[in-house]
Amino acid sequence: MTAPAWRRAVAALALLSVDPAGLGGLALRARAGPVRDRLLEGFRPPLPLRRLHPAIGDEALFGGLDLAAALSVGRVVRRAGILDEPAALLLPMAERATPGLAARLAGALDERAHMLLALDEGAGPEEALAPALLDRLALQVDLDDVPFGETAPIPHVDFAEARARLPHVSSPQEAAADLVRVAARLGVWSLRAPLMALRAARAAAALGGRDEPSEADMVLAAELVLAPRATISPAEEAQEPEQPAPEPPEGEPEAEGGEREETAQLPEDVLLEAAKALLPADLLARLAMGRAARARAAGAGAGEKRKGARRGRPLPSRPGRIGAGPVDVPATLRAAAPWQRLRAKPEGARLAFRAEDVRLRRYEEQAERLLLFIVDASGSAAFSRLAEAKGAVELLLAEAYARRDQVALIAFRGTGAEVLLPPTRSLVRAKKSLAALPGGGGTPLASGLKAALALALSERGKGRSPALALLTDGRANITLAGEPGRPQAAADAEAMARALRAYGFPALVIDMGARPEPQLAALAKTMGAAWLALPRADSGRLAAAVSSALGA
């Protein structure tokens, strides 16, 4: 028996074969393996297939000057790019695509000449396609949990007849209104989503030989387009008592069979229920992890990207002046070549250069990463979760050491905070500091955040890229002045959270209390950090949560 997700994936490929450019493409979340291979074997797009790479450059996409050919023939010779002709683009490791590549592909999809099959191979919710690109792909399917035994070979089908019928399939106004209302109830605010859902329903109708989308076509569109974009899980609505139908006015004839004609209307509730059935149980947690991943500037396990002219990964050159950096000779030649016939050449010179032709080399390197752990060692935490927090931090310290990251540890208890472990790569020193971590006393949460801010700013000034992980139960009761008082302590903690957000440090807040603390969730929102409540997690789950959210 085939899995429902597999059937949806096969249906998505069929819809793409009918209306490839109109639907934009498919975001397929599936790791490399036999399941994905079997699906790709059945992918027979009506456009030429072009394979991309997440680090592909502009010259390969848009074409450029063929310098060798231009110099040999004495005129400009242009090299064609992948996007010059309509194509079906296949992008493996799509979650690693840079924002620049995502923007360029999104612009190409807006022209409705290409389609994209984006293969999302991310290991968790924090690794996903760029939102701008995902918004332009109508169809989304997740095959991560589908075993190979629940798949089936995809038979070859000729979609020429369905493509010919598609322009004649109507778009009922009632169907569009239903899709818009369902999108709003699912928290889908992009106007593209209901439009693409209607296109998917029309493609399904053309595939079935119908001139108008049926209820089954609309349900399929809601499952493939709207459900994966949901940001809220709509609550069950109270059923209103059915009102008796009004009697027809006297003298008005009834329809044949003694029944009044009813306006054909697609049931909005049917579409909503179909979409709700596909929503994951941990929808809110996944969305929080995704927001945390997009908020941080650094990639997984790496610091911030920095551009320069000396070292790192090569970037496209930029215009500049001689003396401002190393000159990119090939790029300078390419910039000057198209103008040679219009320029007067000095006597004896074969080429004429001007200042605006100069191109400078650029590189991009990643800053050294600092993982800064802020651990609650107060009495409220010490008696419940301090042992788990120590174990989680030790696991993360070992992982960070393997990647040569810097690690620091701040503990707050009593009336203040203390830097127990300054930034270091020494795993032995880190373990000794954790073993000596005391517990008990008040909860000076604001002091812990203040010490973290000071250390993070100091390390950023040294060229490092700090990321913060706060482990606490959220019950702040000691002010910045070291005096007891819950209201002032909460106000001080909120002020420090706003300061951390202003500096843009990526952060994660883990609620380690026995019960989730709403005040801590609000503090995380003020800090601009992801918030996770893990009341029964051991050290391994705590470490996994921090590692996923911060790319640690």
PDB file of N, CA and C in Angstrom, residues 440-526:
ATOM      1  N   GLY A 440      21.820  27.225  43.936  1.00  0.00           N
ATOM      2  CA  GLY A 440      21.146  27.779  45.088  1.00  0.00           C
ATOM      3  C   GLY A 440      21.129  29.286  45.088  1.00  0.00           C
ATOM      4  N   GLY A 441      20.209  29.857  45.875  1.00  0.00           N
ATOM      5  CA  GLY A 441      20.114  31.305  45.985  1.00  0.00           C
ATOM      6  C   GLY A 441      19.041  31.883  45.078  1.00  0.00           C
ATOM      7  N   GLY A 442      19.031  33.218  44.948  1.00  0.00           N
ATOM      8  CA  GLY A 442      18.042  33.915  44.141  1.00  0.00           C
ATOM      9  C   GLY A 442      18.300  33.759  42.650  1.00  0.00           C
ATOM     10  N   THR A 443      17.421  34.419  41.868  1.00  0.00           N
ATOM     11  CA  THR A 443      17.508  34.323  40.405  1.00  0.00           C
ATOM     12  C   THR A 443      17.725  35.709  39.808  1.00  0.00           C
ATOM     13  N   PRO A 444      18.962  36.169  39.696  1.00  0.00           N
ATOM     14  CA  PRO A 444      19.235  37.482  39.094  1.00  0.00           C
ATOM     15  C   PRO A 444      19.312  37.368  37.565  1.00  0.00           C
ATOM     16  N   LEU A 445      18.165  37.116  36.928  1.00  0.00           N
ATOM     17  CA  LEU A 445      18.136  36.893  35.484  1.00  0.00           C
ATOM     18  C   LEU A 445      18.675  38.102  34.727  1.00  0.00           C
ATOM     19  N   ALA A 446      18.318  39.299  35.157  1.00  0.00           N
ATOM     20  CA  ALA A 446      18.796  40.503  34.475  1.00  0.00           C
ATOM     21  C   ALA A 446      20.318  40.603  34.538  1.00  0.00           C
ATOM     22  N   SER A 447      20.907  40.237  35.667  1.00  0.00           N
ATOM     23  CA  SER A 447      22.374  40.271  35.773  1.00  0.00           C
ATOM     24  C   SER A 447      23.017  39.272  34.821  1.00  0.00           C
ATOM     25  N   GLY A 448      22.399  38.098  34.668  1.00  0.00           N
ATOM     26  CA  GLY A 448      22.932  37.126  33.720  1.00  0.00           C
ATOM     27  C   GLY A 448      22.890  37.638  32.295  1.00  0.00           C
ATOM     28  N   LEU A 449      21.775  38.277  31.923  1.00  0.00           N
ATOM     29  CA  LEU A 449      21.679  38.832  30.572  1.00  0.00           C
ATOM     30  C   LEU A 449      22.646  39.998  30.378  1.00  0.00           C
ATOM     31  N   LYS A 450      22.831  40.806  31.406  1.00  0.00           N
ATOM     32  CA  LYS A 450      23.759  41.931  31.301  1.00  0.00           C
ATOM     33  C   LYS A 450      25.191  41.440  31.119  1.00  0.00           C
ATOM     34  N   ALA A 451      25.573  40.410  31.888  1.00  0.00           N
ATOM     35  CA  ALA A 451      26.919  39.862  31.734  1.00  0.00           C
ATOM     36  C   ALA A 451      27.099  39.242  30.348  1.00  0.00           C
ATOM     37  N   ALA A 452      26.041  38.596  29.832  1.00  0.00           N
ATOM     38  CA  ALA A 452      26.121  38.014  28.493  1.00  0.00           C
ATOM     39  C   ALA A 452      26.274  39.092  27.434  1.00  0.00           C
ATOM     40  N   LEU A 453      25.539  40.195  27.576  1.00  0.00           N
ATOM     41  CA  LEU A 453      25.640  41.291  26.610  1.00  0.00           C
ATOM     42  C   LEU A 453      27.040  41.887  26.601  1.00  0.00           C
ATOM     43  N   ALA A 454      27.593  42.104  27.785  1.00  0.00           N
ATOM     44  CA  ALA A 454      28.934  42.684  27.859  1.00  0.00           C
ATOM     45  C   ALA A 454      29.968  41.759  27.222  1.00  0.00           C
ATOM     46  N   LEU A 455      29.884  40.463  27.512  1.00  0.00           N
ATOM     47  CA  LEU A 455      30.853  39.524  26.953  1.00  0.00           C
ATOM     48  C   LEU A 455      30.673  39.390  25.440  1.00  0.00           C
ATOM     49  N   ALA A 456      29.407  39.348  24.977  1.00  0.00           N
ATOM     50  CA  ALA A 456      29.150  39.211  23.537  1.00  0.00           C
ATOM     51  C   ALA A 456      29.669  40.418  22.772  1.00  0.00           C
ATOM     52  N   LEU A 457      29.460  41.625  23.303  1.00  0.00           N
ATOM     53  CA  LEU A 457      29.962  42.823  22.633  1.00  0.00           C
ATOM     54  C   LEU A 457      31.479  42.839  22.597  1.00  0.00           C
ATOM     55  N   SER A 458      32.106  42.401  23.687  1.00  0.00           N
ATOM     56  CA  SER A 458      33.558  42.364  23.718  1.00  0.00           C
ATOM     57  C   SER A 458      34.114  41.390  22.682  1.00  0.00           C
ATOM     58  N   GLU A 459      33.485  40.226  22.569  1.00  0.00           N
ATOM     59  CA  GLU A 459      33.965  39.229  21.619  1.00  0.00           C
ATOM     60  C   GLU A 459      33.661  39.631  20.181  1.00  0.00           C
ATOM     61  N   ARG A 460      32.530  40.297  19.958  1.00  0.00           N
ATOM     62  CA  ARG A 460      32.252  40.788  18.599  1.00  0.00           C
ATOM     63  C   ARG A 460      33.303  41.800  18.175  1.00  0.00           C
ATOM     64  N   GLY A 461      33.753  42.623  19.129  1.00  0.00           N
ATOM     65  CA  GLY A 461      34.810  43.578  18.809  1.00  0.00           C
ATOM     66  C   GLY A 461      36.117  42.908  18.443  1.00  0.00           C
ATOM     67  N   LYS A 462      36.306  41.656  18.862  1.00  0.00           N
ATOM     68  CA  LYS A 462      37.521  40.909  18.522  1.00  0.00           C
ATOM     69  C   LYS A 462      37.368  40.125  17.225  1.00  0.00           C
ATOM     70  N   GLY A 463      36.218  40.287  16.563  1.00  0.00           N
ATOM     71  CA  GLY A 463      36.024  39.608  15.289  1.00  0.00           C
ATOM     72  C   GLY A 463      35.267  38.308  15.371  1.00  0.00           C
ATOM     73  N   ARG A 464      34.764  37.933  16.535  1.00  0.00           N
ATOM     74  CA  ARG A 464      34.016  36.687  16.659  1.00  0.00           C
ATOM     75  C   ARG A 464      32.517  36.941  16.448  1.00  0.00           C
ATOM     76  N   SER A 465      31.775  35.846  16.252  1.00  0.00           N
ATOM     77  CA  SER A 465      30.340  35.912  16.000  1.00  0.00           C
ATOM     78  C   SER A 465      29.603  35.210  17.134  1.00  0.00           C
ATOM     79  N   PRO A 466      29.102  35.937  18.151  1.00  0.00           N
ATOM     80  CA  PRO A 466      28.484  35.290  19.321  1.00  0.00           C
ATOM     81  C   PRO A 466      27.064  34.792  19.019  1.00  0.00           C
ATOM     82  N   ALA A 467      26.715  33.669  19.640  1.00  0.00           N
ATOM     83  CA  ALA A 467      25.355  33.141  19.650  1.00  0.00           C
ATOM     84  C   ALA A 467      25.046  32.724  21.083  1.00  0.00           C
ATOM     85  N   LEU A 468      23.847  33.075  21.586  1.00  0.00           N
ATOM     86  CA  LEU A 468      23.520  32.925  23.000  1.00  0.00           C
ATOM     87  C   LEU A 468      22.496  31.815  23.210  1.00  0.00           C
ATOM     88  N   ALA A 469      22.673  31.048  24.283  1.00  0.00           N
ATOM     89  CA  ALA A 469      21.710  30.032  24.703  1.00  0.00           C
ATOM     90  C   ALA A 469      21.433  30.237  26.188  1.00  0.00           C
ATOM     91  N   LEU A 470      20.186  30.608  26.520  1.00  0.00           N
ATOM     92  CA  LEU A 470      19.784  30.870  27.898  1.00  0.00           C
ATOM     93  C   LEU A 470      18.976  29.688  28.411  1.00  0.00           C
ATOM     94  N   LEU A 471      19.416  29.081  29.510  1.00  0.00           N
ATOM     95  CA  LEU A 471      18.733  27.958  30.134  1.00  0.00           C
ATOM     96  C   LEU A 471      18.280  28.399  31.515  1.00  0.00           C
ATOM     97  N   THR A 472      16.968  28.535  31.713  1.00  0.00           N
ATOM     98  CA  THR A 472      16.434  29.048  32.969  1.00  0.00           C
ATOM     99  C   THR A 472      14.991  28.601  33.130  1.00  0.00           C
ATOM    100  N   ASP A 473      14.445  28.813  34.352  1.00  0.00           N
ATOM    101  CA  ASP A 473      13.025  28.570  34.557  1.00  0.00           C
ATOM    102  C   ASP A 473      12.231  29.869  34.541  1.00  0.00           C
ATOM    103  N   GLY A 474      12.922  31.001  34.390  1.00  0.00           N
ATOM    104  CA  GLY A 474      12.249  32.271  34.156  1.00  0.00           C
ATOM    105  C   GLY A 474      11.746  32.996  35.380  1.00  0.00           C
ATOM    106  N   ARG A 475      11.922  32.476  36.579  1.00  0.00           N
ATOM    107  CA  ARG A 475      11.373  33.116  37.774  1.00  0.00           C
ATOM    108  C   ARG A 475      12.367  34.136  38.346  1.00  0.00           C
ATOM    109  N   ALA A 476      12.516  35.256  37.673  1.00  0.00           N
ATOM    110  CA  ALA A 476      13.453  36.295  38.120  1.00  0.00           C
ATOM    111  C   ALA A 476      12.922  36.964  39.386  1.00  0.00           C
ATOM    112  N   ASN A 477      13.786  37.089  40.410  1.00  0.00           N
ATOM    113  CA  ASN A 477      13.357  37.729  41.661  1.00  0.00           C
ATOM    114  C   ASN A 477      14.425  38.641  42.258  1.00  0.00           C
ATOM    115  N   ILE A 478      15.546  38.851  41.556  1.00  0.00           N
ATOM    116  CA  ILE A 478      16.614  39.727  42.030  1.00  0.00           C
ATOM    117  C   ILE A 478      16.868  40.792  40.961  1.00  0.00           C
ATOM    118  N   THR A 479      16.877  42.055  41.359  1.00  0.00           N
ATOM    119  CA  THR A 479      17.049  43.161  40.426  1.00  0.00           C
ATOM    120  C   THR A 479      18.517  43.310  40.033  1.00  0.00           C
ATOM    121  N   LEU A 480      18.758  44.237  39.095  1.00  0.00           N
ATOM    122  CA  LEU A 480      20.134  44.517  38.701  1.00  0.00           C
ATOM    123  C   LEU A 480      20.950  45.083  39.858  1.00  0.00           C
ATOM    124  N   ALA A 481      20.270  45.736  40.778  1.00  0.00           N
ATOM    125  CA  ALA A 481      20.964  46.290  41.940  1.00  0.00           C
ATOM    126  C   ALA A 481      21.259  45.241  43.002  1.00  0.00           C
ATOM    127  N   GLY A 482      20.823  43.987  42.778  1.00  0.00           N
ATOM    128  CA  GLY A 482      21.073  42.923  43.740  1.00  0.00           C
ATOM    129  C   GLY A 482      20.085  42.868  44.868  1.00  0.00           C
ATOM    130  N   GLU A 483      18.925  43.503  44.696  1.00  0.00           N
ATOM    131  CA  GLU A 483      17.915  43.532  45.751  1.00  0.00           C
ATOM    132  C   GLU A 483      16.729  42.664  45.346  1.00  0.00           C
ATOM    133  N   PRO A 484      16.029  42.051  46.312  1.00  0.00           N
ATOM    134  CA  PRO A 484      14.866  41.227  45.978  1.00  0.00           C
ATOM    135  C   PRO A 484      13.685  42.094  45.539  1.00  0.00           C
ATOM    136  N   GLY A 485      12.824  41.499  44.724  1.00  0.00           N
ATOM    137  CA  GLY A 485      11.650  42.203  44.221  1.00  0.00           C
ATOM    138  C   GLY A 485      11.285  41.710  42.827  1.00  0.00           C
ATOM    139  N   ARG A 486      10.233  40.933  42.723  1.00  0.00           N
ATOM    140  CA  ARG A 486       9.884  40.325  41.438  1.00  0.00           C
ATOM    141  C   ARG A 486       9.494  41.349  40.366  1.00  0.00           C
ATOM    142  N   PRO A 487       8.648  42.348  40.665  1.00  0.00           N
ATOM    143  CA  PRO A 487       8.249  43.286  39.590  1.00  0.00           C
ATOM    144  C   PRO A 487       9.445  44.025  38.983  1.00  0.00           C
ATOM    145  N   GLN A 488      10.321  44.554  39.822  1.00  0.00           N
ATOM    146  CA  GLN A 488      11.480  45.273  39.304  1.00  0.00           C
ATOM    147  C   GLN A 488      12.461  44.329  38.626  1.00  0.00           C
ATOM    148  N   ALA A 489      12.595  43.099  39.163  1.00  0.00           N
ATOM    149  CA  ALA A 489      13.486  42.121  38.538  1.00  0.00           C
ATOM    150  C   ALA A 489      13.008  41.766  37.135  1.00  0.00           C
ATOM    151  N   ALA A 490      11.686  41.611  36.976  1.00  0.00           N
ATOM    152  CA  ALA A 490      11.142  41.310  35.652  1.00  0.00           C
ATOM    153  C   ALA A 490      11.350  42.484  34.699  1.00  0.00           C
ATOM    154  N   ALA A 491      11.175  43.714  35.201  1.00  0.00           N
ATOM    155  CA  ALA A 491      11.386  44.900  34.353  1.00  0.00           C
ATOM    156  C   ALA A 491      12.846  45.019  33.933  1.00  0.00           C
ATOM    157  N   ASP A 492      13.765  44.731  34.854  1.00  0.00           N
ATOM    158  CA  ASP A 492      15.194  44.788  34.505  1.00  0.00           C
ATOM    159  C   ASP A 492      15.544  43.729  33.463  1.00  0.00           C
ATOM    160  N   ALA A 493      14.991  42.531  33.616  1.00  0.00           N
ATOM    161  CA  ALA A 493      15.273  41.472  32.643  1.00  0.00           C
ATOM    162  C   ALA A 493      14.731  41.838  31.266  1.00  0.00           C
ATOM    163  N   GLU A 494      13.556  42.454  31.233  1.00  0.00           N
ATOM    164  CA  GLU A 494      12.985  42.865  29.939  1.00  0.00           C
ATOM    165  C   GLU A 494      13.840  43.941  29.286  1.00  0.00           C
ATOM    166  N   ALA A 495      14.369  44.858  30.069  1.00  0.00           N
ATOM    167  CA  ALA A 495      15.229  45.908  29.520  1.00  0.00           C
ATOM    168  C   ALA A 495      16.503  45.310  28.921  1.00  0.00           C
ATOM    169  N   MET A 496      17.094  44.335  29.584  1.00  0.00           N
ATOM    170  CA  MET A 496      18.296  43.709  29.058  1.00  0.00           C
ATOM    171  C   MET A 496      17.983  42.871  27.811  1.00  0.00           C
ATOM    172  N   ALA A 497      16.786  42.266  27.791  1.00  0.00           N
ATOM    173  CA  ALA A 497      16.383  41.507  26.599  1.00  0.00           C
ATOM    174  C   ALA A 497      16.247  42.416  25.390  1.00  0.00           C
ATOM    175  N   ARG A 498      15.697  43.616  25.597  1.00  0.00           N
ATOM    176  CA  ARG A 498      15.589  44.583  24.490  1.00  0.00           C
ATOM    177  C   ARG A 498      16.970  45.007  24.012  1.00  0.00           C
ATOM    178  N   ALA A 499      17.909  45.142  24.932  1.00  0.00           N
ATOM    179  CA  ALA A 499      19.265  45.530  24.536  1.00  0.00           C
ATOM    180  C   ALA A 499      19.917  44.434  23.694  1.00  0.00           C
ATOM    181  N   LEU A 500      19.722  43.180  24.085  1.00  0.00           N
ATOM    182  CA  LEU A 500      20.291  42.076  23.310  1.00  0.00           C
ATOM    183  C   LEU A 500      19.685  42.028  21.908  1.00  0.00           C
ATOM    184  N   ARG A 501      18.388  42.276  21.829  1.00  0.00           N
ATOM    185  CA  ARG A 501      17.739  42.266  20.513  1.00  0.00           C
ATOM    186  C   ARG A 501      18.248  43.407  19.642  1.00  0.00           C
ATOM    187  N   ALA A 502      18.500  44.548  20.254  1.00  0.00           N
ATOM    188  CA  ALA A 502      18.976  45.698  19.482  1.00  0.00           C
ATOM    189  C   ALA A 502      20.316  45.411  18.818  1.00  0.00           C
ATOM    190  N   TYR A 503      21.145  44.595  19.444  1.00  0.00           N
ATOM    191  CA  TYR A 503      22.454  44.274  18.866  1.00  0.00           C
ATOM    192  C   TYR A 503      22.385  43.080  17.906  1.00  0.00           C
ATOM    193  N   GLY A 504      21.219  42.443  17.808  1.00  0.00           N
ATOM    194  CA  GLY A 504      21.020  41.402  16.800  1.00  0.00           C
ATOM    195  C   GLY A 504      21.734  40.097  17.050  1.00  0.00           C
ATOM    196  N   PHE A 505      21.971  39.738  18.307  1.00  0.00           N
ATOM    197  CA  PHE A 505      22.625  38.458  18.578  1.00  0.00           C
ATOM    198  C   PHE A 505      21.624  37.314  18.404  1.00  0.00           C
ATOM    199  N   PRO A 506      21.957  36.268  17.633  1.00  0.00           N
ATOM    200  CA  PRO A 506      21.079  35.097  17.574  1.00  0.00           C
ATOM    201  C   PRO A 506      21.014  34.434  18.934  1.00  0.00           C
ATOM    202  N   ALA A 507      19.814  34.005  19.340  1.00  0.00           N
ATOM    203  CA  ALA A 507      19.653  33.490  20.701  1.00  0.00           C
ATOM    204  C   ALA A 507      18.551  32.444  20.748  1.00  0.00           C
ATOM    205  N   LEU A 508      18.612  31.633  21.780  1.00  0.00           N
ATOM    206  CA  LEU A 508      17.600  30.622  22.073  1.00  0.00           C
ATOM    207  C   LEU A 508      17.340  30.637  23.566  1.00  0.00           C
ATOM    208  N   VAL A 509      16.071  30.584  23.951  1.00  0.00           N
ATOM    209  CA  VAL A 509      15.678  30.528  25.360  1.00  0.00           C
ATOM    210  C   VAL A 509      14.991  29.190  25.601  1.00  0.00           C
ATOM    211  N   ILE A 510      15.534  28.397  26.519  1.00  0.00           N
ATOM    212  CA  ILE A 510      14.942  27.104  26.865  1.00  0.00           C
ATOM    213  C   ILE A 510      14.352  27.207  28.264  1.00  0.00           C
ATOM    214  N   ASP A 511      13.040  26.954  28.356  1.00  0.00           N
ATOM    215  CA  ASP A 511      12.340  26.961  29.642  1.00  0.00           C
ATOM    216  C   ASP A 511      12.555  25.600  30.292  1.00  0.00           C
ATOM    217  N   MET A 512      13.374  25.560  31.356  1.00  0.00           N
ATOM    218  CA  MET A 512      13.696  24.301  32.004  1.00  0.00           C
ATOM    219  C   MET A 512      12.904  24.085  33.277  1.00  0.00           C
ATOM    220  N   GLY A 513      11.825  24.853  33.462  1.00  0.00           N
ATOM    221  CA  GLY A 513      10.970  24.655  34.625  1.00  0.00           C
ATOM    222  C   GLY A 513      10.064  23.455  34.469  1.00  0.00           C
ATOM    223  N   ALA A 514       9.473  23.015  35.590  1.00  0.00           N
ATOM    224  CA  ALA A 514       8.559  21.876  35.539  1.00  0.00           C
ATOM    225  C   ALA A 514       7.313  22.211  34.728  1.00  0.00           C
ATOM    226  N   ARG A 515       6.927  23.489  34.718  1.00  0.00           N
ATOM    227  CA  ARG A 515       5.792  23.939  33.919  1.00  0.00           C
ATOM    228  C   ARG A 515       6.243  25.124  33.067  1.00  0.00           C
ATOM    229  N   PRO A 516       5.731  25.219  31.843  1.00  0.00           N
ATOM    230  CA  PRO A 516       6.107  26.363  30.993  1.00  0.00           C
ATOM    231  C   PRO A 516       5.751  27.681  31.664  1.00  0.00           C
ATOM    232  N   GLU A 517       6.642  28.650  31.564  1.00  0.00           N
ATOM    233  CA  GLU A 517       6.473  29.949  32.193  1.00  0.00           C
ATOM    234  C   GLU A 517       6.104  30.980  31.130  1.00  0.00           C
ATOM    235  N   PRO A 518       4.844  31.485  31.129  1.00  0.00           N
ATOM    236  CA  PRO A 518       4.451  32.477  30.105  1.00  0.00           C
ATOM    237  C   PRO A 518       5.327  33.729  30.122  1.00  0.00           C
ATOM    238  N   GLN A 519       5.790  34.117  31.313  1.00  0.00           N
ATOM    239  CA  GLN A 519       6.630  35.307  31.399  1.00  0.00           C
ATOM    240  C   GLN A 519       7.952  35.101  30.663  1.00  0.00           C
ATOM    241  N   LEU A 520       8.471  33.876  30.666  1.00  0.00           N
ATOM    242  CA  LEU A 520       9.720  33.595  29.958  1.00  0.00           C
ATOM    243  C   LEU A 520       9.495  33.586  28.449  1.00  0.00           C
ATOM    244  N   ALA A 521       8.327  33.109  28.002  1.00  0.00           N
ATOM    245  CA  ALA A 521       8.010  33.158  26.573  1.00  0.00           C
ATOM    246  C   ALA A 521       7.941  34.599  26.088  1.00  0.00           C
ATOM    247  N   ALA A 522       7.344  35.473  26.908  1.00  0.00           N
ATOM    248  CA  ALA A 522       7.290  36.885  26.541  1.00  0.00           C
ATOM    249  C   ALA A 522       8.683  37.502  26.519  1.00  0.00           C
ATOM    250  N   LEU A 523       9.541  37.074  27.451  1.00  0.00           N
ATOM    251  CA  LEU A 523      10.915  37.591  27.474  1.00  0.00           C
ATOM    252  C   LEU A 523      11.669  37.170  26.208  1.00  0.00           C
ATOM    253  N   ALA A 524      11.475  35.917  25.782  1.00  0.00           N
ATOM    254  CA  ALA A 524      12.128  35.444  24.559  1.00  0.00           C
ATOM    255  C   ALA A 524      11.667  36.251  23.351  1.00  0.00           C
ATOM    256  N   LYS A 525      10.387  36.572  23.298  1.00  0.00           N
ATOM    257  CA  LYS A 525       9.870  37.384  22.194  1.00  0.00           C
ATOM    258  C   LYS A 525      10.499  38.769  22.212  1.00  0.00           C
ATOM    259  N   THR A 526      10.643  39.347  23.394  1.00  0.00           N
ATOM    260  CA  THR A 526      11.295  40.655  23.504  1.00  0.00           C
ATOM    261  C   THR A 526      12.747  40.575  23.060  1.00  0.00           C
TER     262      THR A 526
END
